[in-house]
Coordinates of C-alpha atoms and ligand atoms in Angstrom, one line a residue:
X3 CA 82.8 -33.4 -162.7
X4 CA 79.8 -32.5 -160.6
X5 CA 76.4 -33.2 -161.9
X6 CA 74.9 -30.8 -159.5
X7 CA 73.2 -27.8 -161.7
X8 CA 74.9 -24.5 -161.0
X9 CA 71.5 -22.6 -161.2
X10 CA 67.9 -23.3 -160.6
X11 CA 66.9 -21.4 -163.7
X12 CA 69.0 -20.0 -166.5
X13 CA 67.4 -17.2 -168.6
X14 CA 69.3 -17.2 -171.7
X15 CA 69.7 -14.3 -174.4
X16 CA 68.4 -11.6 -172.2
X17 CA 68.9 -7.9 -173.2
X18 CA 69.2 -5.6 -170.0
X19 CA 68.4 -1.8 -169.8
X20 CA 71.2 0.4 -171.5
X21 CA 73.3 -2.4 -172.9
X22 CA 72.6 -4.1 -176.3
X23 CA 75.0 -7.1 -175.6
X24 CA 73.1 -10.4 -174.7
X25 CA 73.5 -12.0 -171.2
X26 CA 72.3 -15.2 -169.4
X27 CA 70.9 -14.6 -166.1
X28 CA 71.5 -17.3 -163.7
X29 CA 69.1 -17.8 -160.7
X30 CA 69.7 -19.7 -157.5
X31 CA 67.5 -20.0 -154.3
X32 CA 65.3 -17.2 -155.5
X33 CA 67.9 -14.7 -156.2
X34 CA 69.9 -13.5 -159.2
X35 CA 73.3 -15.5 -158.8
X36 CA 75.2 -14.4 -161.9
X37 CA 75.0 -12.4 -165.1
X38 CA 77.0 -14.0 -167.8
X39 CA 77.8 -12.3 -171.2
X40 CA 76.7 -14.6 -174.0
X41 CA 79.7 -13.5 -175.9
X42 CA 81.9 -15.4 -173.3
X43 CA 79.4 -18.3 -172.8
X44 CA 80.7 -21.5 -171.3
X45 CA 78.9 -24.6 -170.6
X46 CA 76.6 -23.9 -167.7
X47 CA 74.3 -26.3 -165.9
X48 CA 70.8 -25.3 -164.8
X49 CA 67.7 -27.3 -163.8
X50 CA 65.6 -25.2 -166.1
X51 CA 66.4 -23.0 -169.1
X52 CA 64.2 -20.4 -170.5
X53 CA 65.1 -18.5 -173.7
X54 CA 64.4 -14.7 -173.6
X55 CA 65.1 -14.6 -177.4
X56 CA 67.2 -11.3 -177.2
X57 CA 64.1 -9.4 -175.5
X58 CA 64.3 -6.9 -172.8
X59 CA 64.3 -8.2 -169.3
X60 CA 63.4 -5.8 -166.5
X61 CA 62.9 -6.1 -162.8
X62 CA 59.1 -6.7 -162.0
X63 CA 57.1 -3.6 -162.0
X64 CA 56.1 -1.7 -158.7
X65 CA 52.6 -0.2 -158.4
X66 CA 52.8 2.0 -155.4
X67 CA 49.1 3.1 -155.4
X68 CA 46.1 1.0 -156.2
X69 CA 42.5 0.7 -154.7
X70 CA 41.8 -3.3 -154.9
X71 CA 38.7 -3.1 -152.7
X72 CA 36.8 -0.7 -154.9
X73 CA 38.1 -2.1 -158.4
X74 CA 36.0 -3.6 -161.1
X75 CA 32.7 -1.6 -160.2
X76 CA 32.2 -0.5 -163.9
X77 CA 28.5 -1.8 -163.9
X78 CA 27.8 0.7 -161.2
X79 CA 29.3 3.7 -163.0
X80 CA 26.7 4.8 -165.3
X81 CA 24.3 7.7 -164.3
X82 CA 26.9 9.2 -161.7
X83 CA 27.2 12.8 -161.3
X84 CA 31.0 12.5 -162.3
X85 CA 33.9 14.4 -160.6
X86 CA 35.7 13.4 -157.4
X87 CA 32.9 14.2 -154.9
X88 CA 30.6 12.1 -157.2
X89 CA 32.8 9.1 -157.2
X90 CA 33.5 9.3 -153.5
X91 CA 29.7 9.3 -152.7
X92 CA 28.8 6.6 -155.3
X93 CA 31.5 4.2 -153.6
X94 CA 30.3 5.3 -150.3
X95 CA 26.7 4.0 -151.0
X96 CA 28.1 0.7 -152.7
X97 CA 30.4 -0.2 -150.0
X98 CA 27.8 -0.6 -147.3
X99 CA 26.8 -3.7 -149.2
X100 CA 30.4 -5.0 -149.9
X101 CA 30.9 -8.5 -148.6
X102 CA 34.2 -10.0 -148.0
X103 CA 33.5 -12.5 -150.8
X104 CA 32.6 -9.8 -153.1
X105 CA 35.8 -7.6 -152.4
X106 CA 38.0 -10.8 -152.7
X107 CA 36.5 -11.7 -156.1
X108 CA 36.8 -8.3 -157.5
X109 CA 40.4 -7.7 -155.9
X110 CA 41.4 -11.3 -157.3
X111 CA 40.4 -10.2 -160.7
X112 CA 42.5 -7.0 -160.6
X113 CA 45.4 -8.4 -159.0
X114 CA 45.6 -11.2 -161.6
X115 CA 45.5 -8.6 -164.4
X116 CA 48.3 -6.8 -162.6
X117 CA 50.4 -9.9 -162.3
X118 CA 50.0 -10.8 -165.9
X119 CA 51.1 -7.4 -166.9
X120 CA 54.4 -7.8 -165.0
X121 CA 53.6 -6.2 -161.7
X122 CA 55.4 -7.8 -158.8
X123 CA 55.0 -5.4 -155.9
X124 CA 51.9 -3.4 -155.1
X125 CA 50.7 -1.2 -152.4
X126 CA 46.9 -1.2 -152.1
X127 CA 44.8 1.4 -150.3
X128 CA 42.0 -0.2 -148.4
X129 CA 38.9 1.9 -147.1
X130 CA 38.2 1.5 -143.4
X131 CA 35.1 3.1 -142.0
X132 CA 31.8 2.3 -140.2
X133 CA 30.2 1.6 -143.4
X134 CA 32.4 -1.1 -144.6
X135 CA 34.0 -2.0 -141.2
X136 CA 37.0 -4.4 -141.7
X137 CA 35.2 -6.6 -144.4
X138 CA 37.4 -5.3 -147.2
X139 CA 40.5 -5.3 -145.2
X140 CA 39.8 -9.1 -144.4
X141 CA 39.4 -9.7 -148.1
X142 CA 42.6 -8.0 -148.9
X143 CA 44.5 -9.8 -146.3
X144 CA 43.4 -13.1 -147.9
X145 CA 44.5 -11.8 -151.4
X146 CA 47.9 -10.9 -149.8
X147 CA 48.3 -14.5 -148.6
X148 CA 46.8 -16.2 -151.8
X149 CA 48.8 -14.3 -154.3
X150 CA 52.2 -14.2 -152.5
X151 CA 53.6 -16.6 -154.8
X152 CA 53.5 -13.9 -157.5
X153 CA 53.2 -10.4 -156.0
X154 CA 54.2 -8.8 -152.7
X155 CA 51.1 -6.8 -151.5
X156 CA 51.4 -4.0 -149.0
X157 CA 48.2 -2.9 -147.3
X158 CA 47.5 0.7 -146.7
X159 CA 44.4 1.3 -144.6
X160 CA 42.8 4.9 -144.7
X161 CA 39.8 6.9 -144.0
X162 CA 38.6 7.8 -147.5
X163 CA 35.6 9.9 -146.0
X164 CA 37.5 11.5 -143.3
X165 CA 38.6 10.8 -139.7
X166 CA 37.4 13.5 -137.3
X167 CA 34.1 13.9 -139.1
X168 CA 33.5 10.1 -139.2
X169 CA 33.0 8.7 -135.7
X170 CA 34.1 5.1 -135.4
X171 CA 36.7 5.3 -138.1
X172 CA 39.8 5.8 -135.9
X173 CA 39.0 2.9 -133.6
X174 CA 38.5 0.7 -136.8
X175 CA 41.8 1.9 -138.2
X176 CA 43.5 1.1 -134.9
X177 CA 42.1 -2.5 -135.1
X178 CA 43.4 -2.8 -138.7
X179 CA 46.9 -1.7 -137.8
X180 CA 46.9 -4.1 -134.7
X181 CA 45.6 -6.8 -137.2
X182 CA 48.4 -6.6 -139.7
X183 CA 47.8 -3.6 -141.8
X184 CA 51.3 -2.6 -143.2
X185 CA 50.9 1.1 -143.3
X186 CA 48.4 3.9 -142.9
X187 CA 46.9 6.4 -145.2
X188 CA 45.3 9.7 -144.8
X189 CA 42.7 11.8 -146.9
X190 CA 42.7 15.4 -145.4
X191 CA 40.6 16.9 -148.3
X192 CA 37.5 14.9 -147.2
X193 CA 37.7 15.8 -143.5
X194 CA 35.9 18.9 -141.9
X195 CA 39.3 19.5 -140.0
X196 CA 42.2 18.6 -142.5
X197 CA 45.0 20.0 -140.2
X198 CA 43.8 17.8 -137.1
X199 CA 43.3 14.9 -139.6
X200 CA 46.8 15.1 -140.6
X201 CA 48.1 15.4 -137.1
X202 CA 46.1 12.5 -135.9
X203 CA 47.2 10.3 -138.8
X204 CA 50.9 11.1 -138.2
X205 CA 50.4 10.3 -134.4
X206 CA 48.8 6.9 -135.2
X207 CA 51.8 6.0 -137.5
X208 CA 54.2 6.9 -134.7
X209 CA 52.4 4.7 -132.1
X210 CA 52.3 1.8 -134.7
X211 CA 55.8 2.6 -136.4
X212 CA 54.4 2.4 -139.8
X213 CA 54.9 4.5 -142.9
X214 CA 52.3 7.0 -144.2
X215 CA 50.8 7.5 -147.8
X216 CA 48.4 10.3 -148.1
X217 CA 45.8 11.3 -150.8
X218 CA 46.5 15.0 -151.1
X219 CA 45.8 18.3 -152.9
X220 CA 43.6 16.7 -155.4
X221 CA 42.4 19.7 -157.4
X222 CA 43.8 22.5 -159.6
X223 CA 43.3 25.4 -157.1
X224 CA 47.1 26.8 -156.6
X225 CA 45.9 29.2 -153.8
X226 CA 46.2 26.7 -150.9
X227 CA 48.0 23.3 -150.3
X228 CA 48.5 20.9 -147.5
X229 CA 52.1 20.0 -148.7
X230 CA 53.6 22.4 -146.2
X231 CA 51.9 20.8 -143.2
X232 CA 52.9 17.3 -144.3
X233 CA 56.6 18.2 -144.7
X234 CA 56.5 20.0 -141.3
X235 CA 55.0 17.0 -139.6
X236 CA 57.4 14.5 -141.6
X237 CA 60.4 16.6 -140.2
X238 CA 58.9 17.1 -136.7
X239 CA 58.3 13.2 -136.1
X240 CA 61.5 12.1 -137.9
X241 CA 59.5 10.4 -140.7
X242 CA 61.6 11.7 -143.6
X243 CA 61.6 8.9 -146.3
X244 CA 58.5 7.3 -144.8
X245 CA 55.8 9.6 -146.2
X246 CA 54.3 9.5 -149.7
X247 CA 51.5 11.7 -151.1
X248 CA 49.5 10.8 -154.1
X249 CA 47.7 13.0 -156.7
X250 CA 49.1 16.5 -155.6
X251 CA 47.6 17.7 -158.8
X252 CA 48.0 21.2 -157.8
X253 CA 51.6 21.1 -158.8
X254 CA 50.2 21.0 -162.3
X255 CA 48.6 24.3 -161.7
X256 CA 51.1 26.4 -159.9
X257 CA 53.4 29.1 -161.4
X258 CA 57.1 28.5 -161.6
X259 CA 58.1 30.1 -158.3
X260 CA 55.5 28.3 -156.2
X261 CA 56.3 25.0 -158.1
X262 CA 60.0 25.4 -157.3
X263 CA 59.4 26.3 -153.7
X264 CA 57.3 23.1 -153.1
X265 CA 59.7 20.9 -154.9
X266 CA 62.6 22.1 -152.8
X267 CA 60.5 21.7 -149.7
X268 CA 59.4 18.0 -150.6
X269 CA 62.9 17.0 -151.4
X270 CA 64.2 18.4 -148.1
X271 CA 61.6 16.6 -146.0
X272 CA 62.0 13.4 -147.8
X273 CA 58.3 13.3 -148.8
X274 CA 57.6 11.2 -151.9
X275 CA 55.0 12.0 -154.7
X276 CA 53.0 9.7 -156.9
X277 CA 51.1 10.8 -159.9
X278 CA 48.0 8.9 -160.8
X279 CA 47.7 9.8 -164.5
X280 CA 44.5 8.1 -165.6
X281 CA 42.4 9.1 -162.6
X282 CA 44.0 12.7 -162.5
X283 CA 43.1 13.2 -166.1
X284 CA 39.5 11.8 -165.8
X285 CA 38.5 13.7 -162.7
X286 CA 40.4 17.0 -163.0
X287 CA 39.3 20.1 -165.0
X288 CA 35.8 18.9 -165.7
X289 CA 34.6 22.5 -165.7
X290 CA 36.8 23.4 -168.7
X291 CA 35.6 20.3 -170.7
X292 CA 37.9 19.2 -173.5
X293 CA 39.9 22.5 -173.0
X294 CA 41.0 21.4 -169.5
X295 CA 44.8 21.8 -168.6
X296 CA 46.7 18.6 -167.9
X297 CA 45.8 17.8 -164.2
X298 CA 48.7 15.5 -163.5
X299 CA 51.7 16.4 -161.3
X300 CA 55.0 16.3 -163.4
X301 CA 56.7 13.8 -161.1
X302 CA 59.7 13.4 -163.6
X303 CA 60.7 17.0 -162.8
X304 CA 60.4 16.3 -159.1
X305 CA 62.6 13.1 -159.7
X306 CA 65.1 15.3 -161.3
X307 CA 65.3 17.6 -158.2
X308 CA 65.7 14.7 -155.8
X309 CA 62.1 13.8 -154.7
X310 CA 61.3 10.2 -154.7
X311 CA 58.5 9.8 -157.2
X312 CA 56.4 7.3 -159.0
X313 CA 53.6 6.7 -161.5
X314 CA 50.9 4.4 -160.4
X315 CA 47.5 2.9 -161.5
X316 CA 45.1 4.1 -158.6
X317 CA 41.7 3.0 -159.7
X318 CA 40.6 0.3 -162.2
X319 CA 37.1 0.1 -163.8
X320 CA 35.1 2.2 -161.1
X321 CA 33.6 5.6 -160.7
X322 CA 36.9 7.2 -160.0
X323 CA 38.4 5.8 -163.2
X324 CA 36.2 3.7 -165.6
X325 CA 39.4 2.5 -167.4
X326 CA 42.3 0.2 -166.8
X327 CA 44.0 -3.0 -167.6
X328 CA 46.7 -2.8 -164.8
X329 CA 49.5 -2.2 -167.3
X330 CA 51.9 0.0 -165.4
X331 CA 53.9 0.3 -168.7
X332 CA 50.6 1.7 -170.3
X333 CA 50.3 4.2 -167.3
X334 CA 53.9 5.4 -167.7
X335 CA 53.5 5.6 -171.5
X336 CA 50.4 7.7 -170.9
X337 CA 52.2 10.0 -168.6
X338 CA 55.1 10.4 -171.2
X339 CA 52.6 11.2 -173.9
X340 CA 50.9 14.0 -171.9
X341 CA 54.3 15.5 -170.8
X342 CA 55.6 15.8 -174.3
X343 CA 58.4 13.2 -173.4
X344 CA 60.0 11.4 -176.5
X345 CA 62.6 8.7 -176.3
X346 CA 65.0 10.9 -174.4
X347 CA 62.6 10.7 -171.5
X348 CA 61.6 7.0 -171.8
X349 CA 64.1 5.7 -169.4
X350 CA 63.2 8.2 -166.8
X351 CA 59.5 7.2 -167.1
X352 CA 60.3 3.7 -166.7
X353 CA 62.3 4.4 -163.5
X354 CA 59.2 5.9 -162.1
X355 CA 57.5 2.4 -162.2
X356 CA 60.6 0.4 -161.4
X357 CA 63.6 1.7 -159.3
X358 CA 62.1 4.9 -158.2
X359 CA 58.7 3.3 -157.1
X360 CA 60.8 0.6 -155.4
X361 CA 62.5 3.3 -153.2
X362 CA 59.3 4.9 -152.5
X363 CA 58.1 1.5 -151.0
X364 CA 61.5 0.9 -149.4
X365 CA 61.8 -2.5 -151.2
X366 CA 65.2 -4.1 -150.5
X367 CA 67.2 -5.9 -153.1
X368 CA 65.3 -4.6 -156.0
X369 CA 66.8 -4.7 -159.4
X370 CA 68.7 -7.1 -161.7
X371 CA 71.9 -7.5 -159.8
X372 CA 73.7 -10.6 -158.3
X373 CA 72.2 -11.1 -154.7
X374 CA 69.0 -9.5 -155.5
X375 CA 65.6 -11.0 -155.4
X376 CA 65.1 -12.8 -158.9
X377 CA 61.8 -10.8 -159.7
X378 CA 62.1 -10.5 -163.4
X379 CA 59.9 -10.0 -166.5
X380 CA 60.6 -10.5 -170.1
X381 CA 59.1 -7.8 -172.5
X382 CA 58.1 -8.4 -176.0
X383 CA 60.8 -6.0 -177.4
X384 CA 64.3 -6.2 -178.0
X385 CA 65.2 -2.7 -176.4
X386 CA 64.0 -0.2 -174.0
X387 CA 62.7 2.6 -176.5
X388 CA 60.6 -0.1 -178.4
X389 CA 59.3 -1.6 -175.1
X390 CA 58.3 1.7 -173.7
X391 CA 56.8 3.4 -176.9
X392 CA 54.9 0.3 -177.9
X393 CA 53.7 -0.8 -174.5
X394 CA 55.3 -4.2 -175.1
X395 CA 53.4 -7.0 -173.2
X396 CA 55.1 -9.1 -170.6
X397 CA 55.8 -12.4 -172.2
X398 CA 56.8 -14.1 -168.9
X399 CA 57.6 -13.5 -165.3
X400 CA 59.6 -14.8 -162.5
X401 CA 58.9 -14.2 -158.9
X402 CA 61.6 -14.9 -156.5
X403 CA 63.1 -17.2 -159.2
X404 CA 59.8 -19.2 -159.8
X405 CA 58.0 -18.8 -163.2
X406 CA 54.7 -17.2 -162.5
X407 CA 53.2 -16.7 -165.8
X408 CA 53.6 -16.9 -169.5
X409 CA 51.8 -15.3 -172.4
X410 CA 51.2 -17.4 -175.5
X411 CA 52.6 -16.0 -178.6
X412 CA 49.8 -14.7 -181.0
X413 CA 50.2 -15.9 -184.6
X414 CA 49.0 -14.1 -187.7
X415 CA 47.5 -16.6 -190.1
Ligands
LIG506 ZN1 44.1 6.7 -154.5

């Protein structure tokens, strides 16, 4: 009989989504090797065994939209004018003094929070312009390398304060794309010429062969939109499936006909949509005070109609969003709460931070299945509804089959 262990790690007594019967998950060479029903358990050898204790095991969360470079600036939030413009100009002033070390330190704090909440893939936007140069970009590149053991970081450089109205920005973005940025973002609503901004960003993406992720339609005025132009450009360039748009809060303010028309258009053009509930609620509808309508795009309805969609964190503890603990589960729970979704909608919301989000980021081998990357988290709940409803904390995580964190049990005495 061979003494060579069959698995590097065996996670015993795991509950998977949609099936109450327990399984053991065997991991070999960083990948899921086998999923074995506990009811038919035979002797299996593994170098290391972990006991999930009947808890829910999910693939690691996917945060499609975060701003690590301007996170953790809460101390600078007081006294601001509020609103989107106020937040952009507050950070614009601060970032002139950002150093690479400062961005690295704040980004590391945020990324560690995210890892400990179970996030294993993250797309971070990084501002590049003449005020901050490439300092934030350099810091985020270091974070990508230093935390690769626990999280895959994808870097999206973008012109937060416009492109055509901000001379020097395009050359810096080109340098960042030549220097290892993974994709390019756009922000037409801050540009003096939004149409030219979108066209230029698409052209740059084509010459560098990278995906695109825009900040778009971030207000509650349904009388105009940039969605049609983004869809047109995506189709003209053959970039279907390679373009995402974030916020798109206008969708929350449109009448039924306009909403249906735009959802159909987005699905046809293969343009994905991300809702950022915490930021969208905080910055939208301020003129209406506590009577403001919900300013969050109903991405679960978009997903039902074939649009790739996700829910993401966006900003953490800064003038755009002075809240956040990087829990994607909390963000999806908040979204469900404001969309009146009960347990019947929990699975759907969970997909928006797992499978659907992975499709948006074009992550291969995602999900718990033989041959896929062993990126797994154990949540402190025994089924999906309880995990989602209670925002169950992640007890432990495995990235590429290696244990990356563990939460100590809290004991009531
Ligand atoms: Zn953003």
